[in-house]
CSV table of C-alpha atoms and ligand atoms in Angstrom, one decimal:
chain,number,residue,atom,x,y,z
A,1,UNK,CA,0.1,-0.4,0.0
A,2,UNK,CA,1.4,3.3,-0.8
A,3,UNK,CA,0.4,6.7,1.0
A,4,UNK,CA,0.5,10.1,-0.7
A,5,UNK,CA,1.5,13.1,1.3
A,6,UNK,CA,-0.4,16.2,-0.5
A,7,UNK,CA,1.9,19.5,-1.0
A,8,UNK,CA,1.3,22.8,-1.1
A,9,UNK,CA,2.7,24.4,-4.3
A,10,UNK,CA,4.2,27.4,-3.1
A,11,UNK,CA,5.0,28.9,-6.4
A,12,UNK,CA,1.0,28.8,-7.0
A,13,UNK,CA,0.4,30.0,-3.2
A,14,UNK,CA,2.7,33.2,-4.3
A,15,UNK,CA,1.0,34.1,-7.6
A,16,UNK,CA,-2.5,33.5,-5.8
A,17,UNK,CA,-1.3,35.8,-2.9
A,18,UNK,CA,0.2,38.2,-5.3
A,19,UNK,CA,-3.2,38.5,-7.6
A,20,UNK,CA,-5.3,38.7,-4.5
A,21,UNK,CA,-3.7,41.4,-3.0
A,22,UNK,CA,-3.1,43.4,-6.2
A,23,UNK,CA,-6.9,43.4,-6.4
A,24,UNK,CA,-6.9,44.6,-2.8
A,25,UNK,CA,-4.6,47.5,-3.8
A,26,UNK,CA,-6.4,48.5,-7.1
A,27,UNK,CA,-10.2,47.4,-6.5
A,28,UNK,CA,-10.6,48.0,-2.5
A,29,UNK,CA,-14.6,48.0,-3.1
A,30,UNK,CA,-15.0,44.6,-4.3
A,31,UNK,CA,-15.6,41.6,-1.9
A,32,UNK,CA,-12.7,39.5,-0.5
A,33,UNK,CA,-13.2,36.3,1.5
A,34,UNK,CA,-11.9,38.9,4.2
A,35,UNK,CA,-13.1,42.3,5.6
A,36,UNK,CA,-11.3,45.2,4.1
A,37,UNK,CA,-11.1,49.0,4.8
A,38,UNK,CA,-11.9,51.4,7.2
A,39,UNK,CA,-15.2,50.2,8.9
A,40,UNK,CA,-12.7,46.6,9.6
A,41,UNK,CA,-9.9,49.0,10.9
A,42,UNK,CA,-12.2,51.0,13.4
A,43,UNK,CA,-13.9,47.4,14.8
A,44,UNK,CA,-10.7,45.9,15.4
A,45,UNK,CA,-9.6,49.1,17.5
A,46,UNK,CA,-7.8,51.2,15.6
A,47,UNK,CA,-8.7,54.8,16.6
A,48,UNK,CA,-10.9,56.9,14.5
A,49,UNK,CA,-8.6,60.1,14.7
A,50,UNK,CA,-5.4,58.3,14.4
A,51,UNK,CA,-7.2,57.2,10.8
A,52,UNK,CA,-8.1,60.9,10.0
A,53,UNK,CA,-4.2,61.7,9.8
A,54,UNK,CA,-3.1,59.1,7.4
A,55,UNK,CA,-3.9,58.7,3.5
A,56,UNK,CA,-7.3,57.2,3.1
A,57,UNK,CA,-6.4,55.3,0.0
A,58,UNK,CA,-4.4,53.2,2.7
A,59,UNK,CA,-7.3,52.6,4.8
A,60,UNK,CA,-9.4,51.8,1.6
A,61,UNK,CA,-7.0,48.7,1.2
A,62,UNK,CA,-6.2,47.8,4.8
A,63,UNK,CA,-6.5,44.0,5.1
A,64,UNK,CA,-4.9,43.7,8.2
A,65,UNK,CA,-6.6,40.8,11.1
A,66,UNK,CA,-6.1,43.1,14.4
A,67,UNK,CA,-4.9,46.1,16.4
A,68,UNK,CA,-1.4,46.0,17.6
A,69,UNK,CA,-0.1,49.5,17.6
A,70,UNK,CA,-0.6,50.2,21.4
A,71,UNK,CA,1.5,47.2,21.9
A,72,UNK,CA,4.3,48.5,19.3
A,73,UNK,CA,4.5,51.9,21.4
A,74,UNK,CA,6.8,53.4,18.9
A,75,UNK,CA,8.8,56.2,19.8
A,76,UNK,CA,10.5,59.1,17.9
A,77,UNK,CA,14.2,58.5,16.8
A,78,UNK,CA,13.1,54.5,16.0
A,79,UNK,CA,13.1,52.5,13.1
A,80,UNK,CA,10.6,50.2,12.1
A,81,UNK,CA,10.2,47.5,9.7
A,82,UNK,CA,6.6,46.7,8.5
A,83,UNK,CA,6.5,42.9,7.2
A,84,UNK,CA,3.9,42.6,4.5
A,85,UNK,CA,2.9,46.7,4.5
A,86,UNK,CA,0.4,46.3,1.7
A,87,UNK,CA,-0.7,49.9,1.0
A,88,UNK,CA,0.9,50.8,4.0
A,89,UNK,CA,-1.7,51.9,6.5
A,90,UNK,CA,0.0,50.5,9.5
A,91,UNK,CA,3.4,52.3,7.8
A,92,UNK,CA,2.0,55.3,8.2
A,93,UNK,CA,0.1,55.1,11.6
A,94,UNK,CA,3.6,54.1,12.8
A,95,UNK,CA,5.5,57.0,11.6
A,96,UNK,CA,2.4,59.2,12.9
A,97,UNK,CA,3.2,57.4,16.5
A,98,UNK,CA,7.2,58.0,16.4
A,99,UNK,CA,6.8,61.8,14.8
A,100,UNK,CA,8.9,63.7,14.0
A,101,UNK,CA,12.0,61.8,13.8
A,102,UNK,CA,10.8,58.1,13.4
A,103,UNK,CA,12.0,56.1,10.3
A,104,UNK,CA,9.5,53.0,8.8
A,105,UNK,CA,10.3,50.9,6.4
A,106,UNK,CA,7.5,49.0,4.6
A,107,UNK,CA,8.2,45.7,2.7
A,108,UNK,CA,5.8,43.9,0.3
A,109,UNK,CA,6.5,41.7,-2.5
A,110,UNK,CA,3.2,42.8,-4.7
A,111,UNK,CA,4.0,45.6,-6.9
A,112,UNK,CA,0.6,47.2,-7.2
A,113,UNK,CA,0.5,47.2,-3.4
A,114,UNK,CA,3.8,49.1,-3.2
A,115,UNK,CA,3.4,51.0,-6.1
A,116,UNK,CA,0.3,52.6,-4.3
A,117,UNK,CA,1.7,52.9,-0.7
A,118,UNK,CA,4.5,54.9,-2.5
A,119,UNK,CA,2.6,57.6,-4.4
A,120,UNK,CA,0.4,57.8,-1.1
A,121,UNK,CA,3.8,58.7,0.7
A,122,UNK,CA,4.6,61.1,-1.8
A,123,UNK,CA,1.7,62.7,-2.3
A,124,UNK,CA,0.6,62.9,1.6
A,125,UNK,CA,4.2,63.9,2.4
A,126,UNK,CA,5.4,61.0,4.9
A,127,UNK,CA,9.2,61.8,4.2
A,128,UNK,CA,10.4,59.3,6.7
A,129,UNK,CA,8.2,56.3,5.7
A,130,UNK,CA,9.6,54.2,2.8
A,131,UNK,CA,8.8,51.3,0.9
A,132,UNK,CA,10.9,48.3,-0.5
A,133,UNK,CA,9.9,45.2,-2.7
A,134,UNK,CA,10.9,42.3,-1.2
A,135,UNK,CA,10.0,39.0,0.9
A,136,UNK,CA,9.4,38.9,4.6
A,137,UNK,CA,11.4,35.6,4.8
A,138,UNK,CA,14.4,37.9,3.7
A,139,UNK,CA,13.5,41.5,4.0
A,140,UNK,CA,16.3,44.1,2.7
A,141,UNK,CA,17.4,45.6,5.7
A,142,UNK,CA,20.8,45.5,7.4
A,143,UNK,CA,21.2,43.1,10.5
A,144,UNK,CA,20.5,44.8,13.9
A,145,UNK,CA,19.2,48.2,12.6
A,146,UNK,CA,15.8,47.8,13.4
A,147,UNK,CA,13.9,49.0,17.0
A,148,UNK,CA,10.4,47.4,16.0
A,149,UNK,CA,9.2,44.9,13.7
A,150,UNK,CA,5.6,45.1,13.2
A,151,UNK,CA,3.1,43.0,10.6
A,152,UNK,CA,-0.4,42.9,10.3
A,153,UNK,CA,-2.2,39.4,8.3
A,154,UNK,CA,0.7,38.4,7.0
A,155,UNK,CA,2.7,35.9,8.5
A,156,UNK,CA,0.1,33.3,8.1
A,157,UNK,CA,0.7,33.5,4.3
A,158,UNK,CA,4.2,32.4,4.7
A,159,UNK,CA,5.1,29.0,3.9
A,160,UNK,CA,7.9,29.0,5.9
A,161,UNK,CA,7.2,31.0,9.1
A,162,UNK,CA,10.4,30.4,11.2
A,163,UNK,CA,12.4,32.0,8.4
A,164,UNK,CA,10.2,35.0,8.9
A,165,UNK,CA,10.4,34.9,12.8
A,166,UNK,CA,14.4,34.5,12.2
A,167,UNK,CA,14.6,37.4,9.9
A,168,UNK,CA,13.0,39.6,12.3
A,169,UNK,CA,15.1,38.7,15.1
A,170,UNK,CA,18.1,39.3,12.8
A,171,UNK,CA,17.0,42.6,11.6
A,172,UNK,CA,16.3,44.1,15.0
A,173,UNK,CA,18.9,45.4,17.9
A,174,UNK,CA,18.9,43.3,21.0
A,175,UNK,CA,16.4,44.3,22.9
A,176,UNK,CA,14.2,45.1,20.0
A,177,UNK,CA,10.2,44.4,19.7
A,178,UNK,CA,8.1,42.0,17.4
A,179,UNK,CA,4.5,43.7,17.1
A,180,UNK,CA,1.9,41.7,15.3
A,181,UNK,CA,-1.7,40.7,14.6
A,182,UNK,CA,-2.1,37.5,12.7
A,183,UNK,CA,-4.2,34.1,12.0
A,184,UNK,CA,-3.5,31.0,14.0
A,185,UNK,CA,-5.9,28.0,14.9
A,186,UNK,CA,-6.4,26.0,17.8
A,187,UNK,CA,-6.1,23.0,16.4
A,188,UNK,CA,-3.6,21.5,13.5
A,189,UNK,CA,-5.4,22.1,10.3
A,190,UNK,CA,-5.6,18.9,8.0
A,191,UNK,CA,-4.2,18.9,4.6
A,192,UNK,CA,-7.3,19.3,2.4
A,193,UNK,CA,-7.0,22.8,4.0
A,194,UNK,CA,-3.3,23.6,4.2
A,195,UNK,CA,-2.9,22.7,0.6
A,196,UNK,CA,-5.5,24.6,-0.6
A,197,UNK,CA,-3.7,27.7,-1.8
A,198,UNK,CA,-7.0,29.8,-2.2
A,199,UNK,CA,-7.6,28.9,1.5
A,200,UNK,CA,-4.0,30.3,2.3
A,201,UNK,CA,-4.2,33.2,0.4
A,202,UNK,CA,-7.8,34.3,2.1
A,203,UNK,CA,-5.9,34.0,5.4
A,204,UNK,CA,-6.9,30.3,6.9
A,205,UNK,CA,-4.7,27.9,5.1
A,206,UNK,CA,-1.8,29.1,6.3
A,207,UNK,CA,-3.1,29.4,10.1
A,208,UNK,CA,-0.2,27.4,12.3
A,209,UNK,CA,-1.2,25.9,15.4
A,210,UNK,CA,-1.3,28.6,18.1
A,211,UNK,CA,1.4,26.7,20.3
A,212,UNK,CA,3.6,25.9,17.8
A,213,UNK,CA,3.4,29.3,16.3
A,214,UNK,CA,4.6,30.5,20.0
A,215,UNK,CA,7.2,28.2,19.5
A,216,UNK,CA,8.5,29.2,16.6
A,217,UNK,CA,8.8,32.7,17.9
A,218,UNK,CA,10.4,31.5,21.1
A,219,UNK,CA,13.0,29.8,18.9
A,220,UNK,CA,14.0,32.5,16.6
A,221,UNK,CA,15.0,34.2,19.8
A,222,UNK,CA,12.2,36.1,21.4
A,223,UNK,CA,10.5,35.9,24.4
A,224,UNK,CA,6.5,36.8,24.4
A,225,UNK,CA,5.5,39.6,26.7
A,226,UNK,CA,1.4,39.7,25.5
A,227,UNK,CA,-0.7,37.7,23.5
A,228,UNK,CA,-4.4,38.7,23.2
A,229,UNK,CA,-7.1,37.3,20.8
A,230,UNK,CA,-9.0,39.9,18.6
A,231,UNK,CA,-12.8,38.6,19.1
A,232,UNK,CA,-13.3,41.1,16.7
A,233,UNK,CA,-12.1,39.8,13.4
A,234,UNK,CA,-14.1,37.5,11.6
A,235,UNK,CA,-14.0,35.8,8.2
A,236,UNK,CA,-17.0,36.3,5.8
A,237,UNK,CA,-17.0,33.3,3.4
A,238,UNK,CA,-19.1,30.6,4.3
A,239,UNK,CA,-16.3,28.5,3.6
A,240,UNK,CA,-14.1,30.3,5.5
A,241,UNK,CA,-16.3,30.5,8.4
A,242,UNK,CA,-16.6,26.6,8.8
A,243,UNK,CA,-13.0,26.3,9.3
A,244,UNK,CA,-12.7,28.7,11.6
A,245,UNK,CA,-15.3,27.1,13.6
A,246,UNK,CA,-14.1,23.6,13.3
A,247,UNK,CA,-10.6,24.5,13.9
A,248,UNK,CA,-10.7,27.2,16.0
A,249,UNK,CA,-9.1,29.4,13.4
A,250,UNK,CA,-8.6,33.3,15.3
A,251,UNK,CA,-7.0,36.3,15.2
A,252,UNK,CA,-4.2,37.4,17.6
A,253,UNK,CA,-2.2,40.2,18.4
A,254,UNK,CA,1.4,39.9,20.4
A,255,UNK,CA,4.4,41.6,21.6
A,256,UNK,CA,7.5,39.7,21.8
A,257,UNK,CA,11.2,41.0,22.7
A,258,UNK,CA,14.3,39.9,21.1
A,259,UNK,CA,16.7,38.1,23.8
B,301,LIG,C1,-3.4,40.7,4.4
B,301,LIG,S1,-2.6,41.4,3.5
B,301,LIG,C2,-2.2,42.6,4.6
B,301,LIG,C3,-1.4,44.2,4.4
B,301,LIG,C4,-0.9,45.1,5.3
B,301,LIG,N1,-0.5,44.7,6.2
B,301,LIG,C5,-2.4,45.4,5.8
B,301,LIG,O1,-2.8,45.2,7.2
B,301,LIG,O2,-3.3,45.9,5.2
B,301,LIG,C6,-0.8,40.4,2.7
B,301,LIG,C7,0.1,41.4,2.6
B,301,LIG,O3,1.3,41.0,2.7
B,301,LIG,C8,1.9,40.9,1.5
B,301,LIG,N2,2.8,39.1,1.3
B,301,LIG,C9,2.1,38.2,1.7
B,301,LIG,N3,3.1,37.2,1.6
B,301,LIG,C10,4.6,38.0,1.7
B,301,LIG,C11,5.9,37.5,1.4
B,301,LIG,N4,6.2,36.3,1.9
B,301,LIG,N5,6.7,38.6,1.2
B,301,LIG,C12,6.3,39.8,0.9
B,301,LIG,N6,5.0,40.2,1.0
B,301,LIG,C13,4.1,39.3,1.3
B,301,LIG,C14,1.0,40.6,0.2
B,301,LIG,O4,1.2,41.3,-1.1
B,301,LIG,C15,-0.3,41.6,1.1
B,301,LIG,O5,0.3,43.1,0.3
């Protein structure tokens, strides 16, 4: 008897993720498997008064899963790295929090997201925010140059999460922070879900079991200081909702410190 192990096609996944988030950048009013935009941001806890001070175009393409900038507590003079910066909402808010002297580098692999974020930064005069093309598994920044790594709704999309946490640790100075929101699951997801590139691209298929997720962060050299569930986040399609209920797929925010 032979057994076959299904595998996720990572090339297909990258293409699907790029296509999906290209649409989020270009057609933010379309319906996706997940919510987007200002109503989502406000429900997750983003202060409306802060959102009023950044480009509306970044908010309309917001596709994050939780609020975590209170945990990041960004200060002036700090350098911030936003992994999977999308159209730039968290990057702009981080720049605002660390005004006037902090510096923010957003990294994303999807051209249309980058182009939109760059255009918005130029138009709104956010001179201390720059966006770089790249992968979160090997972000284009020098080692030990960053004070705080942030990320929202992105690491679940990576087929190599330990590489992402290791890259974050490398980028950070000793004592630096990792503050993020992401999707995890209470139970290990079955192959039928984890090998489905379309469920990955919708932020479900790549959800790592939460104890494994914590272990991967700790193995990269972090100590987790805060871990909280974001009950306000919900998936919108029936298929997504079923997986969510059955396997306890949920949004979390966390703060971890590099040892
Ligand atoms: C769910 S969206 C979140 C974007 C943004 N953080 C926000 O909250 O709106 C995921 C983003 O991560 C990017 N992304 C996904 N996997 C990536 C990878 N391995 N390397 C770089 N960017 C990635 C996508 O292009 C997309 O812009």
